[in-house]
Amino acid sequence: MPATFVVGTGRSGSTALSRILNLHPDILSLNELLASLGPWALTENPLTGEEFWKILVSPHMIYTKIMRSGIMPPEFLYTQRPGRYSAETGIPALSLMVLPHLTEDPDGLLDELEPRVTQWPSRPVARHYEGLFGLLGARLGRRVAVERSGYSLQWVPRLRKAFPYAKFVHQFRNGPDCALSMSRHPGYRTMSLMREILERAGVSSPMELTPKHLAELPPEMTELLLSERFDPGLVLDRQVPVAKFGDLWSQWITEGVEYLAQVPDDARTTLAYEDMVRKPRVELIRLAEFIGVEPSDQWLETSESLLDSGRTGAALRLPPDQLSALRDSCAPGMRALSSP
């Protein structure tokens, strides 16, 4: 099954795009698959079917901790129509955001997949994903797979290696608007706090944190790292300058643009959020043709109704000093986007 990956920083209209893709009768819309599975999603070692299934169903540790702490991001679709799993039991990774996007019965679909996937032979992980895409596509009558995760630019090199014939769509949004949206989202606020922890400890990954590092952190930061749950106010109520989210956005964009520059021209395209809401029909026709599906009038009309042009320019409502600092922090990313 042909595969396309929509990559970006998140908070750029990508959730709306997943809904639009899911409306198309030929597209298997894999909503937040990479984000759901986490860093183990693309291991380089061959896996048996049972080992691959374990990746698909093992609850995401950070998301579980967030939910147990009382924070329920709107992207966690399973929690909106709960089934037999909960934050306390652990929600299978594939069930949290992927399967509820595709069906009203995610538990039932998960049960259908298990006996098929666990019988697969040992093979590279990319072949397992292709098998999964094929199973879901056949079950739902879809012929083209499009994976879309909000925070996914860093996956581009690994995705290219695993799926050399895949296409890539870089979806992005005006930097200040995107960073402002991040500053209000619990997931990105958690990432900002994790970045602060790593900077304090002088390491680049949570895996590098030692007991000595933890002992030197403020107690509330240690709680975030070590406890099964934490005070949600640590994430939701912290006063963080919005410009810090501009720094994050710029870092992710500049790195991502470099990664995407290595993708052949005919295998990549861009999709600006502002263009999508200003001229949706033009942009969606272009996107459909790139993915390899027919942009029917019915699909285009329904899709247009999901887009809200009023969400552009939100950063302009900030106080002048905050807006100025935010624009400065976003400047490197904006330059990267405008580079030829």
XYZ file of C-alpha atoms in Angstrom:
340
model
C 0.000 0.000 0.000
C 1.515 3.406 -0.971
C 2.426 5.485 2.099
C 2.685 9.207 2.717
C 3.849 10.819 5.967
C 2.582 14.247 6.999
C 5.274 15.699 9.258
C 5.505 18.891 11.253
C 5.804 20.467 14.672
C 2.143 20.038 15.552
C -0.324 22.825 16.437
C -0.438 23.665 12.739
C -3.873 22.445 11.753
C -2.690 18.876 11.455
C -5.512 17.405 13.565
C -8.038 19.001 11.213
C -6.053 17.596 8.317
C -6.336 14.064 9.757
C -10.113 14.496 9.914
C -10.137 15.666 6.307
C -7.985 12.757 5.153
C -10.217 10.310 7.006
C -13.233 11.562 5.053
C -11.682 10.440 1.782
C -12.937 6.960 0.825
C -9.523 5.856 -0.488
C -7.278 7.144 2.336
C -6.338 5.133 5.410
C -5.775 8.030 7.817
C -3.287 6.903 10.476
C -3.807 9.616 13.050
C -0.838 10.097 15.444
C 0.554 6.594 14.860
C 4.196 7.569 15.400
C 3.336 9.821 18.331
C 1.339 7.011 19.936
C 4.115 4.439 19.739
C 7.002 6.684 20.765
C 10.746 6.136 20.275
C 10.386 2.349 19.924
C 8.267 2.657 16.789
C 11.126 2.213 14.307
C 13.630 -0.143 15.887
C 16.382 -1.245 13.524
C 16.309 -4.878 14.647
C 14.040 -7.425 12.925
C 10.968 -8.293 14.975
C 8.625 -11.239 15.203
C 4.923 -10.569 14.897
C 4.538 -10.928 18.658
C 7.327 -8.417 19.288
C 5.764 -5.947 16.855
C 2.372 -6.412 18.515
C 3.943 -5.555 21.872
C 5.074 -2.209 20.426
C 1.559 -1.554 19.157
C -0.215 -2.279 22.435
C 2.238 -1.255 25.171
C 0.830 1.912 26.794
C 2.876 5.059 26.216
C 4.517 5.750 29.575
C 4.436 9.561 29.410
C 0.870 9.740 28.091
C -0.263 7.338 30.801
C 1.356 9.491 33.465
C -0.300 12.617 32.034
C -3.730 10.972 32.045
C -3.325 9.579 35.550
C -2.503 13.112 36.665
C -5.847 14.354 35.366
C -4.683 15.937 32.109
C -6.664 14.802 29.066
C -5.468 16.404 25.822
C -8.197 16.471 23.155
C -6.024 14.310 20.898
C -6.516 11.332 23.255
C -9.608 10.119 21.412
C -10.062 6.871 23.336
C -10.755 8.753 26.576
C -13.704 10.532 24.928
C -15.505 7.217 24.305
C -13.864 4.943 26.866
C -13.946 1.193 26.407
C -12.448 -1.592 28.482
C -9.148 0.234 29.035
C -8.419 3.275 31.201
C -5.509 5.398 32.344
C -5.231 3.154 35.386
C -5.103 -0.095 33.409
C -3.059 1.482 30.639
C -4.534 2.207 27.205
C -2.893 0.272 24.342
C -0.800 2.684 22.285
C -2.647 1.868 19.068
C -5.987 2.466 20.803
C -5.294 5.911 22.233
C -5.414 8.014 19.054
C -5.177 5.737 16.001
C -8.043 3.242 16.164
C -10.731 5.611 17.585
C -10.048 7.836 14.592
C -10.955 4.944 12.286
C -13.840 3.204 14.043
C -16.492 3.560 16.717
C -15.316 0.222 18.158
C -11.549 0.497 18.731
C -11.531 -2.424 21.190
C -13.169 -4.669 18.607
C -10.748 -3.651 15.861
C -7.792 -4.228 18.184
C -9.101 -7.723 18.898
C -9.382 -8.404 15.154
C -5.787 -7.379 14.547
C -4.105 -9.365 17.311
C -4.365 -12.937 15.947
C -3.225 -11.763 12.510
C -0.275 -9.620 13.561
C 1.122 -11.967 16.198
C 1.483 -14.755 13.609
C 3.740 -12.744 11.313
C 7.319 -14.010 10.835
C 10.458 -12.177 11.929
C 11.204 -9.359 9.501
C 12.255 -5.663 9.406
C 9.867 -3.408 11.292
C 8.935 -1.466 8.156
C 7.543 -4.659 6.623
C 5.390 -5.105 9.718
C 3.992 -1.596 9.304
C 3.271 -2.284 5.653
C 1.430 -5.410 6.757
C -0.532 -3.408 9.338
C -1.435 -0.771 6.759
C -2.584 -3.531 4.432
C -4.751 -5.179 7.102
C -6.414 -1.916 8.078
C -6.806 -0.835 4.472
C -8.501 -4.097 3.525
C -10.719 -3.994 6.607
C -11.845 -0.409 5.962
C -11.769 -0.352 2.162
C -8.870 2.107 1.849
C -6.003 1.843 -0.634
C -3.504 4.605 0.311
C -1.981 5.090 3.783
C -1.309 8.568 5.180
C 0.313 8.775 8.633
C 0.059 12.113 10.404
C 1.645 12.858 13.779
C 1.844 16.334 15.241
C 5.395 16.255 16.559
C 7.131 14.297 13.819
C 9.782 16.280 11.958
C 12.515 14.500 13.905
C 11.277 11.186 12.442
C 12.112 12.084 8.835
C 15.598 10.468 8.619
C 14.377 7.207 10.174
C 11.248 7.166 8.042
C 13.243 7.662 4.860
C 15.518 4.779 5.805
C 12.622 2.462 6.663
C 10.303 3.528 3.824
C 12.545 4.622 0.919
C 9.598 4.993 -1.480
C 7.356 6.989 0.860
C 6.237 10.546 0.185
C 6.429 13.410 2.682
C 4.190 16.416 3.272
C 5.593 19.130 5.522
C 2.657 20.878 7.145
C 3.520 24.105 8.941
C 1.976 27.275 10.300
C 3.085 30.863 10.868
C 5.675 30.602 13.640
C 4.235 33.020 16.232
C 0.718 31.574 15.861
C 2.025 28.016 16.127
C 4.214 28.758 19.163
C 1.334 30.535 20.909
C -0.862 27.490 20.361
C 1.892 25.272 21.790
C 2.092 27.466 24.884
C -1.561 26.672 25.659
C -1.393 22.921 25.045
C -0.628 20.546 27.954
C 1.478 18.238 25.814
C 3.787 20.987 24.614
C 3.903 22.534 28.066
C 5.111 19.156 29.344
C 7.762 19.062 26.611
C 8.887 22.550 27.575
C 9.265 21.456 31.188
C 11.214 18.367 30.133
C 13.521 20.570 28.103
C 14.116 22.751 31.163
C 14.937 19.642 33.222
C 17.469 18.452 30.661
C 19.057 21.906 30.434
C 19.377 22.076 34.215
C 21.018 18.650 34.259
C 23.240 19.398 31.271
C 22.149 16.323 29.302
C 20.389 15.875 25.975
C 18.098 12.941 26.752
C 16.058 11.685 29.733
C 17.974 8.415 29.361
C 21.136 10.255 30.449
C 19.701 11.440 33.766
C 21.477 9.885 36.763
C 20.460 9.692 40.447
C 22.850 12.596 41.046
C 21.037 14.728 38.464
C 17.684 13.876 40.022
C 18.886 14.768 43.511
C 19.860 18.250 42.303
C 16.502 19.002 40.642
C 13.641 20.820 42.397
C 11.269 18.289 44.040
C 8.393 19.024 41.656
C 10.596 18.219 38.653
C 11.677 14.949 40.231
C 8.004 14.178 40.798
C 7.315 14.628 37.088
C 10.067 12.174 36.200
C 9.676 9.488 38.835
C 6.071 9.388 40.031
C 3.182 7.561 38.366
C 1.235 10.804 38.613
C 2.055 14.434 39.365
C 0.325 17.647 40.340
C -1.241 18.866 37.054
C -0.604 22.436 38.142
C 3.084 21.794 37.536
C 2.293 21.717 33.819
C -0.901 23.743 33.497
C -0.155 26.638 35.859
C 3.555 27.268 35.246
C 4.358 30.742 33.991
C 6.387 30.203 30.836
C 7.218 33.083 28.479
C 5.591 32.381 25.149
C 8.920 33.206 23.462
C 10.319 29.961 24.876
C 7.841 28.085 22.723
C 9.049 30.175 19.806
C 12.550 28.867 20.531
C 11.232 25.293 20.468
C 9.338 25.894 17.235
C 12.398 27.416 15.548
C 14.635 24.562 16.632
C 12.265 21.913 15.317
C 11.618 23.762 12.061
C 15.272 24.450 11.236
C 16.216 20.829 11.905
C 13.214 19.531 9.982
C 13.841 21.656 6.915
C 17.356 20.238 6.743
C 16.036 16.683 7.017
C 13.444 17.254 4.301
C 16.014 18.792 1.961
C 17.479 15.294 1.630
C 14.195 13.914 0.293
C 13.925 13.855 -3.549
C 11.890 16.736 -4.932
C 9.192 14.495 -6.399
C 8.682 12.769 -3.023
C 8.016 15.853 -0.909
C 5.760 18.860 -0.795
C 4.654 21.504 1.687
C 1.288 22.521 3.070
C 0.993 25.870 4.835
C -1.911 26.096 7.272
C -2.692 29.645 6.186
C -2.956 28.558 2.550
C -5.131 25.603 3.489
C -7.729 27.761 5.243
C -7.543 30.641 2.746
C -7.846 28.554 -0.428
C -8.822 25.078 0.771
C -10.039 23.725 -2.538
C -6.812 24.583 -4.349
C -4.601 23.163 -1.605
C -6.630 20.004 -1.042
C -6.719 19.218 -4.754
C -2.945 19.601 -4.855
C -2.545 17.426 -1.762
C -4.830 14.688 -3.091
C -2.954 14.567 -6.391
C 0.354 14.330 -4.534
C -0.929 11.479 -2.335
C -2.427 9.718 -5.349
C -6.194 9.917 -4.837
C -9.065 11.602 -6.669
C -10.243 14.916 -5.116
C -13.993 14.476 -5.524
C -16.306 17.475 -5.224
C -18.138 15.888 -2.312
C -14.899 15.361 -0.379
C -13.756 18.908 -1.090
C -17.056 20.459 0.001
C -17.192 18.502 3.258
C -13.534 19.206 3.979
C -13.925 22.937 3.496
C -16.540 23.013 6.248
C -13.961 21.731 8.774
C -11.537 24.602 8.274
C -11.751 27.832 10.270
C -9.908 30.826 8.821
C -10.514 32.695 12.089
C -7.675 30.768 13.718
C -4.997 32.675 11.798
C -3.231 35.693 13.265
C -3.842 34.761 16.923
C -0.404 35.984 18.000
C -1.241 39.511 16.840
C -3.525 39.837 19.864
C -0.618 39.497 22.300
C 0.723 42.554 24.163
C 3.334 44.318 22.009
C 6.328 43.324 24.151
C 5.337 39.644 24.141
C 4.657 39.709 20.410
C 8.047 41.279 19.727
C 9.887 38.671 21.815
C 7.897 35.885 20.187
C 8.684 37.116 16.691
C 12.382 37.277 17.560
C 12.366 33.714 18.867
C 10.541 32.468 15.768
C 12.786 34.334 13.327
C 15.264 31.459 12.728
C 12.430 29.078 11.893
C 10.720 31.581 9.625
C 13.982 32.111 7.754
C 14.392 28.361 7.364
C 10.888 28.059 5.893
C 11.561 30.816 3.382
C 14.888 29.392 2.214
C 14.877 27.996 -1.334
